[in-house]
Amino acid sequence: MKYSITVLRILIAAIGIGAVFCSTGNSAAEARTDKETQKIKVQRFGVDGVSVTPKSMRRIAEIGDGWSGVNDLRWKMVEPEKPRNGKHMYDWRKVDNFLKTFQATGRSLQVIIRVYNDWALEYSTRMKVDDPGSGKRVGSLSRIKPEHLSDWAAFISEFVERYDADGYGDMPGLKYPITVIQIESEAENVWESVDGYVEALCAASR
């Protein structure tokens, strides 16, 4: 892989994208030293929670900030069925098609992967939460079933390999690597307790 994934950059809260400086022609930034001004130039402003429609992608790209946060890419989108005889049956078409459309705007992505996959999860009957995709009240996530933790880890590994742009096993036509992966968002609103969530993070990290 092109870069180390010993520790994924897992961001539990919403991603902070830095500072935004808007010049009106006589801003305080213009009075700073060259060094300070140069520092401002490399800071980024990003848009989180991007809609997946091509029109919205183009409109957001007009901002020219260069980054977008992509929410709600779910494990079950790629692996809707459990492995058979130890063989994984990945279907990358939905994610590939989305990324191909998005990279045409020239933007880099920070991807949020959600653990949702019914065959692999245990749900809580004690705590209800709002599903971030449908908005329906559903049981919170309790944990990934112990026998499927290795399947979750394998999916994460395959995801990173497919989108790291290192020339090996990459998505056909991939232009830009995905270097920032976030596991879940607002985890306290999804998981029954921290235990199951941390277990999923540790499996992904390994």
PDB file of C-alpha atoms in Angstrom:
ATOM      1  CA  MET A   1       0.000   0.000   0.000  1.00  0.00           C
ATOM      2  CA  LYS A   2       1.178   3.515  -0.747  1.00  0.00           C
ATOM      3  CA  TYR A   3       0.922   4.707   2.844  1.00  0.00           C
ATOM      4  CA  SER A   4       0.843   3.116   6.260  1.00  0.00           C
ATOM      5  CA  ILE A   5      -2.535   2.102   7.640  1.00  0.00           C
ATOM      6  CA  THR A   6      -1.190   0.867  10.959  1.00  0.00           C
ATOM      7  CA  VAL A   7      -3.353   3.527  12.511  1.00  0.00           C
ATOM      8  CA  LEU A   8      -6.250   4.875  10.455  1.00  0.00           C
ATOM      9  CA  ARG A   9      -6.960   8.511  10.982  1.00  0.00           C
ATOM     10  CA  ILE A  10     -10.193   7.901  12.840  1.00  0.00           C
ATOM     11  CA  LEU A  11     -12.035  11.081  13.648  1.00  0.00           C
ATOM     12  CA  ILE A  12     -14.919  10.547  16.043  1.00  0.00           C
ATOM     13  CA  ALA A  13     -16.258  14.090  15.972  1.00  0.00           C
ATOM     14  CA  ALA A  14     -17.003  16.063  12.830  1.00  0.00           C
ATOM     15  CA  ILE A  15     -13.866  16.854  10.853  1.00  0.00           C
ATOM     16  CA  GLY A  16     -12.354  20.266  11.490  1.00  0.00           C
ATOM     17  CA  ILE A  17     -11.142  21.602   8.170  1.00  0.00           C
ATOM     18  CA  GLY A  18      -9.043  24.562   9.300  1.00  0.00           C
ATOM     19  CA  ALA A  19      -9.678  28.257   8.925  1.00  0.00           C
ATOM     20  CA  VAL A  20     -11.302  30.356   6.239  1.00  0.00           C
ATOM     21  CA  PHE A  21      -9.969  33.788   5.319  1.00  0.00           C
ATOM     22  CA  CYS A  22     -12.090  36.042   3.093  1.00  0.00           C
ATOM     23  CA  SER A  23     -10.282  39.045   1.670  1.00  0.00           C
ATOM     24  CA  THR A  24     -12.185  42.279   1.096  1.00  0.00           C
ATOM     25  CA  GLY A  25      -9.192  44.029  -0.423  1.00  0.00           C
ATOM     26  CA  ASN A  26      -7.961  45.480   2.850  1.00  0.00           C
ATOM     27  CA  SER A  27      -7.901  42.493   5.224  1.00  0.00           C
ATOM     28  CA  ALA A  28      -5.701  41.940   8.233  1.00  0.00           C
ATOM     29  CA  ALA A  29      -4.057  39.067   6.334  1.00  0.00           C
ATOM     30  CA  GLU A  30      -2.506  41.575   3.909  1.00  0.00           C
ATOM     31  CA  ALA A  31      -0.705  43.227   6.770  1.00  0.00           C
ATOM     32  CA  ARG A  32       0.894  39.994   7.996  1.00  0.00           C
ATOM     33  CA  THR A  33       4.460  39.002   7.254  1.00  0.00           C
ATOM     34  CA  ASP A  34       5.151  36.956   4.147  1.00  0.00           C
ATOM     35  CA  LYS A  35       5.636  33.868   6.318  1.00  0.00           C
ATOM     36  CA  GLU A  36       2.269  34.260   8.002  1.00  0.00           C
ATOM     37  CA  THR A  37       0.506  34.898   4.702  1.00  0.00           C
ATOM     38  CA  GLN A  38       2.112  31.821   3.162  1.00  0.00           C
ATOM     39  CA  LYS A  39       0.772  29.740   6.058  1.00  0.00           C
ATOM     40  CA  ILE A  40      -2.747  30.990   5.366  1.00  0.00           C
ATOM     41  CA  LYS A  41      -2.487  29.960   1.718  1.00  0.00           C
ATOM     42  CA  VAL A  42      -2.020  26.269   2.550  1.00  0.00           C
ATOM     43  CA  GLN A  43      -5.011  26.029   4.881  1.00  0.00           C
ATOM     44  CA  ARG A  44      -8.139  24.323   3.589  1.00  0.00           C
ATOM     45  CA  PHE A  45     -11.840  24.822   3.882  1.00  0.00           C
ATOM     46  CA  GLY A  46     -13.923  21.717   3.261  1.00  0.00           C
ATOM     47  CA  VAL A  47     -17.538  20.725   2.744  1.00  0.00           C
ATOM     48  CA  ASP A  48     -18.824  17.765   4.766  1.00  0.00           C
ATOM     49  CA  GLY A  49     -21.815  15.528   4.167  1.00  0.00           C
ATOM     50  CA  VAL A  50     -21.770  15.820   0.392  1.00  0.00           C
ATOM     51  CA  SER A  51     -24.837  14.776  -1.571  1.00  0.00           C
ATOM     52  CA  VAL A  52     -24.123  12.136  -4.186  1.00  0.00           C
ATOM     53  CA  THR A  53     -25.828  13.836  -7.136  1.00  0.00           C
ATOM     54  CA  PRO A  54     -23.548  14.975  -9.991  1.00  0.00           C
ATOM     55  CA  LYS A  55     -25.163  18.429  -9.975  1.00  0.00           C
ATOM     56  CA  SER A  56     -24.382  19.009  -6.299  1.00  0.00           C
ATOM     57  CA  MET A  57     -20.822  17.765  -6.802  1.00  0.00           C
ATOM     58  CA  ARG A  58     -20.246  20.308  -9.566  1.00  0.00           C
ATOM     59  CA  ARG A  59     -21.762  23.144  -7.562  1.00  0.00           C
ATOM     60  CA  ILE A  60     -19.639  22.396  -4.501  1.00  0.00           C
ATOM     61  CA  ALA A  61     -16.537  22.083  -6.670  1.00  0.00           C
ATOM     62  CA  GLU A  62     -17.021  25.704  -7.730  1.00  0.00           C
ATOM     63  CA  ILE A  63     -15.938  26.738  -4.233  1.00  0.00           C
ATOM     64  CA  GLY A  64     -12.421  25.667  -5.165  1.00  0.00           C
ATOM     65  CA  ASP A  65     -11.511  24.430  -1.682  1.00  0.00           C
ATOM     66  CA  GLY A  66     -10.386  21.012  -2.929  1.00  0.00           C
ATOM     67  CA  TRP A  67     -11.847  18.697  -0.249  1.00  0.00           C
ATOM     68  CA  SER A  68     -15.173  17.055   0.496  1.00  0.00           C
ATOM     69  CA  GLY A  69     -16.368  14.735   3.240  1.00  0.00           C
ATOM     70  CA  VAL A  70     -18.364  11.794   1.885  1.00  0.00           C
ATOM     71  CA  ASN A  71     -20.842  10.380   4.360  1.00  0.00           C
ATOM     72  CA  ASP A  72     -22.750   7.107   4.591  1.00  0.00           C
ATOM     73  CA  LEU A  73     -20.663   4.692   2.537  1.00  0.00           C
ATOM     74  CA  ARG A  74     -21.797   1.481   4.205  1.00  0.00           C
ATOM     75  CA  TRP A  75     -20.064  -1.863   4.453  1.00  0.00           C
ATOM     76  CA  LYS A  76     -23.198  -3.593   3.163  1.00  0.00           C
ATOM     77  CA  MET A  77     -22.993  -1.584  -0.087  1.00  0.00           C
ATOM     78  CA  VAL A  78     -19.865  -3.543  -0.983  1.00  0.00           C
ATOM     79  CA  GLU A  79     -20.475  -6.853   0.798  1.00  0.00           C
ATOM     80  CA  PRO A  80     -24.223  -7.450   1.150  1.00  0.00           C
ATOM     81  CA  GLU A  81     -23.765 -11.194   1.702  1.00  0.00           C
ATOM     82  CA  LYS A  82     -21.570 -12.979   4.207  1.00  0.00           C
ATOM     83  CA  PRO A  83     -18.481 -14.797   2.907  1.00  0.00           C
ATOM     84  CA  ARG A  84     -18.987 -18.345   1.672  1.00  0.00           C
ATOM     85  CA  ASN A  85     -16.345 -20.897   2.574  1.00  0.00           C
ATOM     86  CA  GLY A  86     -14.091 -18.033   3.590  1.00  0.00           C
ATOM     87  CA  LYS A  87     -14.430 -16.277   0.225  1.00  0.00           C
ATOM     88  CA  HIS A  88     -15.541 -12.641   0.163  1.00  0.00           C
ATOM     89  CA  MET A  89     -17.903 -11.500  -2.588  1.00  0.00           C
ATOM     90  CA  TYR A  90     -17.246  -7.780  -2.921  1.00  0.00           C
ATOM     91  CA  ASP A  91     -19.262  -5.612  -5.274  1.00  0.00           C
ATOM     92  CA  TRP A  92     -17.479  -2.279  -5.713  1.00  0.00           C
ATOM     93  CA  ARG A  93     -19.750  -0.879  -8.431  1.00  0.00           C
ATOM     94  CA  LYS A  94     -21.707   1.596  -6.292  1.00  0.00           C
ATOM     95  CA  VAL A  95     -18.623   3.072  -4.630  1.00  0.00           C
ATOM     96  CA  ASP A  96     -16.615   3.064  -7.869  1.00  0.00           C
ATOM     97  CA  ASN A  97     -19.342   4.855  -9.825  1.00  0.00           C
ATOM     98  CA  PHE A  98     -19.705   7.471  -7.130  1.00  0.00           C
ATOM     99  CA  LEU A  99     -15.970   8.128  -6.921  1.00  0.00           C
ATOM    100  CA  LYS A 100     -15.576   8.276 -10.702  1.00  0.00           C
ATOM    101  CA  THR A 101     -18.248  10.948 -10.865  1.00  0.00           C
ATOM    102  CA  PHE A 102     -16.763  12.849  -7.961  1.00  0.00           C
ATOM    103  CA  GLN A 103     -13.122  12.811  -9.019  1.00  0.00           C
ATOM    104  CA  ALA A 104     -14.124  14.488 -12.276  1.00  0.00           C
ATOM    105  CA  THR A 105     -14.490  17.661 -10.183  1.00  0.00           C
ATOM    106  CA  GLY A 106     -10.827  17.432  -9.148  1.00  0.00           C
ATOM    107  CA  ARG A 107     -11.595  17.144  -5.452  1.00  0.00           C
ATOM    108  CA  SER A 108      -9.943  14.994  -2.781  1.00  0.00           C
ATOM    109  CA  LEU A 109     -12.161  12.995  -0.450  1.00  0.00           C
ATOM    110  CA  GLN A 110     -12.351  12.305   3.244  1.00  0.00           C
ATOM    111  CA  VAL A 111     -14.544   9.213   3.447  1.00  0.00           C
ATOM    112  CA  ILE A 112     -16.822   8.176   6.288  1.00  0.00           C
ATOM    113  CA  ILE A 113     -17.413   4.420   6.341  1.00  0.00           C
ATOM    114  CA  ARG A 114     -20.358   3.127   8.340  1.00  0.00           C
ATOM    115  CA  VAL A 115     -20.292  -0.354   9.812  1.00  0.00           C
ATOM    116  CA  TYR A 116     -23.901  -1.177   8.895  1.00  0.00           C
ATOM    117  CA  ASN A 117     -24.215  -4.738   7.610  1.00  0.00           C
ATOM    118  CA  ASP A 118     -27.041  -6.815   9.033  1.00  0.00           C
ATOM    119  CA  TRP A 119     -25.421 -10.230   8.697  1.00  0.00           C
ATOM    120  CA  ALA A 120     -22.382  -9.072  10.665  1.00  0.00           C
ATOM    121  CA  LEU A 121     -23.965  -7.015  13.449  1.00  0.00           C
ATOM    122  CA  GLU A 122     -25.698  -7.456  16.757  1.00  0.00           C
ATOM    123  CA  TYR A 123     -28.334  -4.789  17.412  1.00  0.00           C
ATOM    124  CA  SER A 124     -29.501  -3.526  20.782  1.00  0.00           C
ATOM    125  CA  THR A 125     -33.114  -4.017  21.891  1.00  0.00           C
ATOM    126  CA  ARG A 126     -32.687  -1.546  24.749  1.00  0.00           C
ATOM    127  CA  MET A 127     -31.644   1.594  22.904  1.00  0.00           C
ATOM    128  CA  LYS A 128     -33.271   3.046  19.774  1.00  0.00           C
ATOM    129  CA  VAL A 129     -31.544   5.555  17.492  1.00  0.00           C
ATOM    130  CA  ASP A 130     -32.268   7.371  14.238  1.00  0.00           C
ATOM    131  CA  ASP A 131     -30.804   5.592  11.242  1.00  0.00           C
ATOM    132  CA  PRO A 132     -28.634   8.244   9.508  1.00  0.00           C
ATOM    133  CA  GLY A 133     -29.683   7.004   6.081  1.00  0.00           C
ATOM    134  CA  SER A 134     -33.439   6.429   6.388  1.00  0.00           C
ATOM    135  CA  GLY A 135     -34.241   8.512   9.479  1.00  0.00           C
ATOM    136  CA  LYS A 136     -36.218   5.571  10.909  1.00  0.00           C
ATOM    137  CA  ARG A 137     -35.984   4.525  14.550  1.00  0.00           C
ATOM    138  CA  VAL A 138     -33.880   1.383  14.729  1.00  0.00           C
ATOM    139  CA  GLY A 139     -31.944  -0.558  17.328  1.00  0.00           C
ATOM    140  CA  SER A 140     -28.539   0.904  18.071  1.00  0.00           C
ATOM    141  CA  LEU A 141     -25.442  -1.037  17.124  1.00  0.00           C
ATOM    142  CA  SER A 142     -24.264  -3.326  19.896  1.00  0.00           C
ATOM    143  CA  ARG A 143     -21.176  -4.862  18.297  1.00  0.00           C
ATOM    144  CA  ILE A 144     -19.831  -6.667  15.286  1.00  0.00           C
ATOM    145  CA  LYS A 145     -20.393 -10.367  15.893  1.00  0.00           C
ATOM    146  CA  PRO A 146     -17.087 -11.858  17.068  1.00  0.00           C
ATOM    147  CA  GLU A 147     -17.038 -14.362  14.192  1.00  0.00           C
ATOM    148  CA  HIS A 148     -17.264 -11.470  11.701  1.00  0.00           C
ATOM    149  CA  LEU A 149     -14.661  -9.069  13.106  1.00  0.00           C
ATOM    150  CA  SER A 150     -12.089 -10.531  10.718  1.00  0.00           C
ATOM    151  CA  ASP A 151     -14.525  -9.971   7.821  1.00  0.00           C
ATOM    152  CA  TRP A 152     -14.853  -6.302   8.799  1.00  0.00           C
ATOM    153  CA  ALA A 153     -11.055  -5.967   8.961  1.00  0.00           C
ATOM    154  CA  ALA A 154     -10.721  -7.648   5.558  1.00  0.00           C
ATOM    155  CA  PHE A 155     -13.230  -5.222   4.041  1.00  0.00           C
ATOM    156  CA  ILE A 156     -11.341  -2.201   5.411  1.00  0.00           C
ATOM    157  CA  SER A 157      -8.068  -3.576   4.062  1.00  0.00           C
ATOM    158  CA  GLU A 158      -9.573  -4.170   0.613  1.00  0.00           C
ATOM    159  CA  PHE A 159     -11.181  -0.711   0.615  1.00  0.00           C
ATOM    160  CA  VAL A 160      -7.881   1.006   1.363  1.00  0.00           C
ATOM    161  CA  GLU A 161      -6.022  -1.063  -1.225  1.00  0.00           C
ATOM    162  CA  ARG A 162      -8.578  -0.301  -3.924  1.00  0.00           C
ATOM    163  CA  TYR A 163      -8.499   3.460  -3.406  1.00  0.00           C
ATOM    164  CA  ASP A 164      -4.890   4.199  -2.378  1.00  0.00           C
ATOM    165  CA  ALA A 165      -3.701   4.866  -5.971  1.00  0.00           C
ATOM    166  CA  ASP A 166      -0.476   2.902  -5.520  1.00  0.00           C
ATOM    167  CA  GLY A 167      -0.860   1.105  -8.849  1.00  0.00           C
ATOM    168  CA  TYR A 168      -1.733  -2.257  -7.297  1.00  0.00           C
ATOM    169  CA  GLY A 169      -5.323  -3.497  -7.064  1.00  0.00           C
ATOM    170  CA  ASP A 170      -6.667   0.019  -7.650  1.00  0.00           C
ATOM    171  CA  MET A 171     -10.068   0.963  -8.972  1.00  0.00           C
ATOM    172  CA  PRO A 172      -9.775   1.301 -12.765  1.00  0.00           C
ATOM    173  CA  GLY A 173      -9.468   4.974 -13.619  1.00  0.00           C
ATOM    174  CA  LEU A 174      -8.659   6.095 -10.069  1.00  0.00           C
ATOM    175  CA  LYS A 175      -6.979   9.523 -10.156  1.00  0.00           C
ATOM    176  CA  TYR A 176      -6.697  10.605  -6.533  1.00  0.00           C
ATOM    177  CA  PRO A 177      -5.946   8.462  -3.461  1.00  0.00           C
ATOM    178  CA  ILE A 178      -8.242   8.397  -0.464  1.00  0.00           C
ATOM    179  CA  THR A 179      -5.893   9.051   2.444  1.00  0.00           C
ATOM    180  CA  VAL A 180      -8.358   9.937   5.195  1.00  0.00           C
ATOM    181  CA  ILE A 181     -10.894   7.354   6.370  1.00  0.00           C
ATOM    182  CA  GLN A 182     -13.287   7.994   9.220  1.00  0.00           C
ATOM    183  CA  ILE A 183     -15.137   5.125  10.899  1.00  0.00           C
ATOM    184  CA  GLU A 184     -18.683   6.234  11.748  1.00  0.00           C
ATOM    185  CA  SER A 185     -19.794   9.769  12.593  1.00  0.00           C
ATOM    186  CA  GLU A 186     -21.329  10.927  15.868  1.00  0.00           C
ATOM    187  CA  ALA A 187     -20.792   7.426  17.175  1.00  0.00           C
ATOM    188  CA  GLU A 188     -22.651   8.168  20.401  1.00  0.00           C
ATOM    189  CA  ASN A 189     -25.820   8.459  18.331  1.00  0.00           C
ATOM    190  CA  VAL A 190     -25.302   5.098  16.631  1.00  0.00           C
ATOM    191  CA  TRP A 191     -23.728   2.687  19.118  1.00  0.00           C
ATOM    192  CA  GLU A 192     -25.211   1.312  22.313  1.00  0.00           C
ATOM    193  CA  SER A 193     -21.926   1.749  24.169  1.00  0.00           C
ATOM    194  CA  VAL A 194     -18.339   2.659  23.499  1.00  0.00           C
ATOM    195  CA  ASP A 195     -17.221  -0.973  23.848  1.00  0.00           C
ATOM    196  CA  GLY A 196     -18.590  -2.227  20.532  1.00  0.00           C
ATOM    197  CA  TYR A 197     -17.426   0.873  18.703  1.00  0.00           C
ATOM    198  CA  VAL A 198     -13.871   0.668  20.029  1.00  0.00           C
ATOM    199  CA  GLU A 199     -13.779  -3.012  19.123  1.00  0.00           C
ATOM    200  CA  ALA A 200     -14.684  -2.112  15.529  1.00  0.00           C
ATOM    201  CA  LEU A 201     -12.014   0.622  15.474  1.00  0.00           C
ATOM    202  CA  CYS A 202      -9.334  -1.733  16.771  1.00  0.00           C
ATOM    203  CA  ALA A 203     -10.165  -4.348  14.146  1.00  0.00           C
ATOM    204  CA  ALA A 204     -10.007  -1.687  11.421  1.00  0.00           C
ATOM    205  CA  SER A 205      -6.723  -0.316  12.756  1.00  0.00           C
ATOM    206  CA  ARG A 206      -5.069  -3.719  12.709  1.00  0.00           C
TER     207      ARG A 206
END
